[in-house]
Amino acid sequence: MNEEIRQSAVPSGLALRPVRLSGRLAAGALSLAGLAWVLRAVWEVRLSAAGEPGSGPPDQGDGVHRPLTALEDSYHRVSSVGGVVAFLCALFFLAWLWRVRDNARTLTGQRPKYAGIWVLLGWVVPVVNLWFPRGIVADAFRTTAPGRKLPVCVNVWWGLWLVGVFSGVGLIHNDSPDEVIARAYGEVWPLLVSDAAVVGAAVAGVFVVRAVTGAQLERIRQCAAPAVVRVGPGGED
């Protein structure tokens, strides 16, 4: 009579990094970042509706700044909170990305397409920052789930991210809050378009994190599931 022996399908020496909590933290941070940019947009609309005071913009030029109005001062606070949230979001997202990249290599034994240093520098080095971060995410997903189509949310997230970053008024810009206030008084629409792109990228990023994390958790379950080997009188079948 054949005997069934259950053997573990986990690769030898497998050392995976937990991704479920990391994914939840990254998704939560992205959601908060999106909310922070919604608040920025609301304050910019309020500034535009209020109109520029007769004393002119906050930055008078030549290093002279007039006292802020209550609305302008509150925008400074909203902007500061948004900066802190964006910083925390970056930390949680990068921590998650590093984990899924390393796990994909551990699960499959395949060398990642991008070196580990690009998980950090890929966002700031000119030219390569146009596609390296998306490539790292896509590589982690495709390595983890070979044969599966890359989720649409990855391309949506990256397209909106590029619009928000390189619009000149989005996440990365040299303007001070006072200069942004002056822009809101003059022409608010470019600010709102950029804010909408950042919010959209944050929302799409939540779906990206969930998709890649889910694919990796599924692969981990498959690897952890014991395989059944049938052993007959002459040995294994």
mmCIF file with all atom_site columns, N, CA and C in Angstrom, residues 10 14 30-31 36 45 53 61 80 97 100 103 108 112 121 155 159 161 164-165 179 183 187 190 193 204 228 237:
data_model
loop_
_atom_site.group_PDB
_atom_site.id
_atom_site.type_symbol
_atom_site.label_atom_id
_atom_site.label_alt_id
_atom_site.label_comp_id
_atom_site.label_asym_id
_atom_site.label_entity_id
_atom_site.label_seq_id
_atom_site.pdbx_PDB_ins_code
_atom_site.Cartn_x
_atom_site.Cartn_y
_atom_site.Cartn_z
_atom_site.occupancy
_atom_site.B_iso_or_equiv
_atom_site.pdbx_formal_charge
_atom_site.auth_seq_id
_atom_site.auth_comp_id
_atom_site.auth_asym_id
_atom_site.auth_atom_id
_atom_site.pdbx_PDB_model_num
ATOM 1  N N  . VAL A 1 10  ? 8.977  24.626 1.141   1.00 0.00 ? 10  VAL A N  1
ATOM 2  C CA . VAL A 1 10  ? 9.725  25.848 1.388   1.00 0.00 ? 10  VAL A CA 1
ATOM 3  C C  . VAL A 1 10  ? 11.164 25.638 0.962   1.00 0.00 ? 10  VAL A C  1
ATOM 4  N N  . LEU A 1 14  ? 15.258 29.362 3.556   1.00 0.00 ? 14  LEU A N  1
ATOM 5  C CA . LEU A 1 14  ? 14.383 30.497 3.267   1.00 0.00 ? 14  LEU A CA 1
ATOM 6  C C  . LEU A 1 14  ? 14.307 31.434 4.461   1.00 0.00 ? 14  LEU A C  1
ATOM 7  N N  . LEU A 1 30  ? 0.241  56.301 2.735   1.00 0.00 ? 30  LEU A N  1
ATOM 8  C CA . LEU A 1 30  ? -0.162 56.869 1.445   1.00 0.00 ? 30  LEU A CA 1
ATOM 9  C C  . LEU A 1 30  ? -1.537 57.524 1.545   1.00 0.00 ? 30  LEU A C  1
ATOM 10 N N  . SER A 1 31  ? -2.428 56.882 2.265   1.00 0.00 ? 31  SER A N  1
ATOM 11 C CA . SER A 1 31  ? -3.770 57.458 2.444   1.00 0.00 ? 31  SER A CA 1
ATOM 12 C C  . SER A 1 31  ? -3.696 58.787 3.188   1.00 0.00 ? 31  SER A C  1
ATOM 13 N N  . ALA A 1 36  ? -3.585 64.791 3.244   1.00 0.00 ? 36  ALA A N  1
ATOM 14 C CA . ALA A 1 36  ? -2.847 66.030 3.497   1.00 0.00 ? 36  ALA A CA 1
ATOM 15 C C  . ALA A 1 36  ? -2.865 66.931 2.271   1.00 0.00 ? 36  ALA A C  1
ATOM 16 N N  . VAL A 1 45  ? -7.711 76.909 -2.469  1.00 0.00 ? 45  VAL A N  1
ATOM 17 C CA . VAL A 1 45  ? -8.975 77.445 -2.978  1.00 0.00 ? 45  VAL A CA 1
ATOM 18 C C  . VAL A 1 45  ? -9.468 78.568 -2.080  1.00 0.00 ? 45  VAL A C  1
ATOM 19 N N  . PRO A 1 53  ? -4.523 90.398 -0.272  1.00 0.00 ? 53  PRO A N  1
ATOM 20 C CA . PRO A 1 53  ? -4.740 91.637 0.490   1.00 0.00 ? 53  PRO A CA 1
ATOM 21 C C  . PRO A 1 53  ? -4.150 92.845 -0.233  1.00 0.00 ? 53  PRO A C  1
ATOM 22 N N  . GLY A 1 61  ? 9.574  90.947 -1.316  1.00 0.00 ? 61  GLY A N  1
ATOM 23 C CA . GLY A 1 61  ? 10.814 91.097 -2.074  1.00 0.00 ? 61  GLY A CA 1
ATOM 24 C C  . GLY A 1 61  ? 11.904 91.750 -1.248  1.00 0.00 ? 61  GLY A C  1
ATOM 25 N N  . SER A 1 80  ? 3.105  72.578 6.618   1.00 0.00 ? 80  SER A N  1
ATOM 26 C CA . SER A 1 80  ? 4.088  71.917 7.487   1.00 0.00 ? 80  SER A CA 1
ATOM 27 C C  . SER A 1 80  ? 3.655  70.499 7.836   1.00 0.00 ? 80  SER A C  1
ATOM 28 N N  . LEU A 1 97  ? 8.999  48.610 0.134   1.00 0.00 ? 97  LEU A N  1
ATOM 29 C CA . LEU A 1 97  ? 9.569  48.270 -1.174  1.00 0.00 ? 97  LEU A CA 1
ATOM 30 C C  . LEU A 1 97  ? 10.831 47.431 -1.016  1.00 0.00 ? 97  LEU A C  1
ATOM 31 N N  . VAL A 1 100 ? 9.689  43.759 -0.139  1.00 0.00 ? 100 VAL A N  1
ATOM 32 C CA . VAL A 1 100 ? 9.139  42.940 -1.219  1.00 0.00 ? 100 VAL A CA 1
ATOM 33 C C  . VAL A 1 100 ? 10.207 42.630 -2.260  1.00 0.00 ? 100 VAL A C  1
ATOM 34 N N  . ASN A 1 103 ? 12.272 39.801 -0.658  1.00 0.00 ? 103 ASN A N  1
ATOM 35 C CA . ASN A 1 103 ? 11.493 38.565 -0.611  1.00 0.00 ? 103 ASN A CA 1
ATOM 36 C C  . ASN A 1 103 ? 11.362 37.929 -1.982  1.00 0.00 ? 103 ASN A C  1
ATOM 37 N N  . THR A 1 108 ? 12.458 33.195 -5.201  1.00 0.00 ? 108 THR A N  1
ATOM 38 C CA . THR A 1 108 ? 12.709 32.648 -6.544  1.00 0.00 ? 108 THR A CA 1
ATOM 39 C C  . THR A 1 108 ? 14.175 32.363 -6.828  1.00 0.00 ? 108 THR A C  1
ATOM 40 N N  . PRO A 1 112 ? 17.539 40.491 -8.507  1.00 0.00 ? 112 PRO A N  1
ATOM 41 C CA . PRO A 1 112 ? 16.683 41.614 -8.887  1.00 0.00 ? 112 PRO A CA 1
ATOM 42 C C  . PRO A 1 112 ? 17.251 42.370 -10.078 1.00 0.00 ? 112 PRO A C  1
ATOM 43 N N  . LEU A 1 121 ? 18.200 55.738 -4.189  1.00 0.00 ? 121 LEU A N  1
ATOM 44 C CA . LEU A 1 121 ? 18.690 56.762 -5.112  1.00 0.00 ? 121 LEU A CA 1
ATOM 45 C C  . LEU A 1 121 ? 17.861 56.867 -6.384  1.00 0.00 ? 121 LEU A C  1
ATOM 46 N N  . ASN A 1 155 ? 0.956  51.434 -13.427 1.00 0.00 ? 155 ASN A N  1
ATOM 47 C CA . ASN A 1 155 ? 1.184  52.480 -14.424 1.00 0.00 ? 155 ASN A CA 1
ATOM 48 C C  . ASN A 1 155 ? 0.416  53.757 -14.095 1.00 0.00 ? 155 ASN A C  1
ATOM 49 N N  . GLY A 1 159 ? 2.372  57.268 -13.506 1.00 0.00 ? 159 GLY A N  1
ATOM 50 C CA . GLY A 1 159 ? 2.060  58.408 -14.346 1.00 0.00 ? 159 GLY A CA 1
ATOM 51 C C  . GLY A 1 159 ? 1.632  59.618 -13.540 1.00 0.00 ? 159 GLY A C  1
ATOM 52 N N  . TRP A 1 161 ? 2.299  60.122 -10.379 1.00 0.00 ? 161 TRP A N  1
ATOM 53 C CA . TRP A 1 161 ? 3.442  60.544 -9.565  1.00 0.00 ? 161 TRP A CA 1
ATOM 54 C C  . TRP A 1 161 ? 4.329  61.503 -10.357 1.00 0.00 ? 161 TRP A C  1
ATOM 55 N N  . GLY A 1 164 ? 2.683  64.888 -10.640 1.00 0.00 ? 164 GLY A N  1
ATOM 56 C CA . GLY A 1 164 ? 2.707  65.606 -9.371  1.00 0.00 ? 164 GLY A CA 1
ATOM 57 C C  . GLY A 1 164 ? 4.081  66.107 -8.990  1.00 0.00 ? 164 GLY A C  1
ATOM 58 N N  . VAL A 1 165 ? 5.116  65.338 -9.329  1.00 0.00 ? 165 VAL A N  1
ATOM 59 C CA . VAL A 1 165 ? 6.470  65.711 -8.930  1.00 0.00 ? 165 VAL A CA 1
ATOM 60 C C  . VAL A 1 165 ? 7.054  66.782 -9.847  1.00 0.00 ? 165 VAL A C  1
ATOM 61 N N  . GLU A 1 179 ? 5.519  81.762 -1.311  1.00 0.00 ? 179 GLU A N  1
ATOM 62 C CA . GLU A 1 179 ? 5.474  81.832 -2.775  1.00 0.00 ? 179 GLU A CA 1
ATOM 63 C C  . GLU A 1 179 ? 4.288  81.050 -3.322  1.00 0.00 ? 179 GLU A C  1
ATOM 64 N N  . ARG A 1 183 ? 1.069  82.339 -5.566  1.00 0.00 ? 183 ARG A N  1
ATOM 65 C CA . ARG A 1 183 ? 0.542  81.643 -6.747  1.00 0.00 ? 183 ARG A CA 1
ATOM 66 C C  . ARG A 1 183 ? -0.957 81.429 -6.619  1.00 0.00 ? 183 ARG A C  1
ATOM 67 N N  . GLU A 1 187 ? -3.027 82.601 -9.768  1.00 0.00 ? 187 GLU A N  1
ATOM 68 C CA . GLU A 1 187 ? -3.672 81.594 -10.626 1.00 0.00 ? 187 GLU A CA 1
ATOM 69 C C  . GLU A 1 187 ? -3.619 80.260 -9.899  1.00 0.00 ? 187 GLU A C  1
ATOM 70 N N  . PRO A 1 190 ? -3.099 75.782 -11.725 1.00 0.00 ? 190 PRO A N  1
ATOM 71 C CA . PRO A 1 190 ? -1.929 74.890 -11.779 1.00 0.00 ? 190 PRO A CA 1
ATOM 72 C C  . PRO A 1 190 ? -1.653 74.188 -10.462 1.00 0.00 ? 190 PRO A C  1
ATOM 73 N N  . VAL A 1 193 ? -4.257 71.321 -10.130 1.00 0.00 ? 193 VAL A N  1
ATOM 74 C CA . VAL A 1 193 ? -3.953 70.197 -11.014 1.00 0.00 ? 193 VAL A CA 1
ATOM 75 C C  . VAL A 1 193 ? -2.841 69.337 -10.419 1.00 0.00 ? 193 VAL A C  1
ATOM 76 N N  . ALA A 1 204 ? -3.728 55.569 -5.961  1.00 0.00 ? 204 ALA A N  1
ATOM 77 C CA . ALA A 1 204 ? -3.268 54.458 -6.796  1.00 0.00 ? 204 ALA A CA 1
ATOM 78 C C  . ALA A 1 204 ? -2.156 53.682 -6.096  1.00 0.00 ? 204 ALA A C  1
ATOM 79 N N  . VAL A 1 228 ? 2.835  16.680 -1.223  1.00 0.00 ? 228 VAL A N  1
ATOM 80 C CA . VAL A 1 228 ? 2.530  15.282 -0.955  1.00 0.00 ? 228 VAL A CA 1
ATOM 81 C C  . VAL A 1 228 ? 3.352  14.402 -1.881  1.00 0.00 ? 228 VAL A C  1
ATOM 82 N N  . ASP A 1 237 ? 6.970  7.490  -5.752  1.00 0.00 ? 237 ASP A N  1
ATOM 83 C CA . ASP A 1 237 ? 6.339  7.444  -7.068  1.00 0.00 ? 237 ASP A CA 1
ATOM 84 C C  . ASP A 1 237 ? 6.571  8.755  -7.808  1.00 0.00 ? 237 ASP A C  1
#
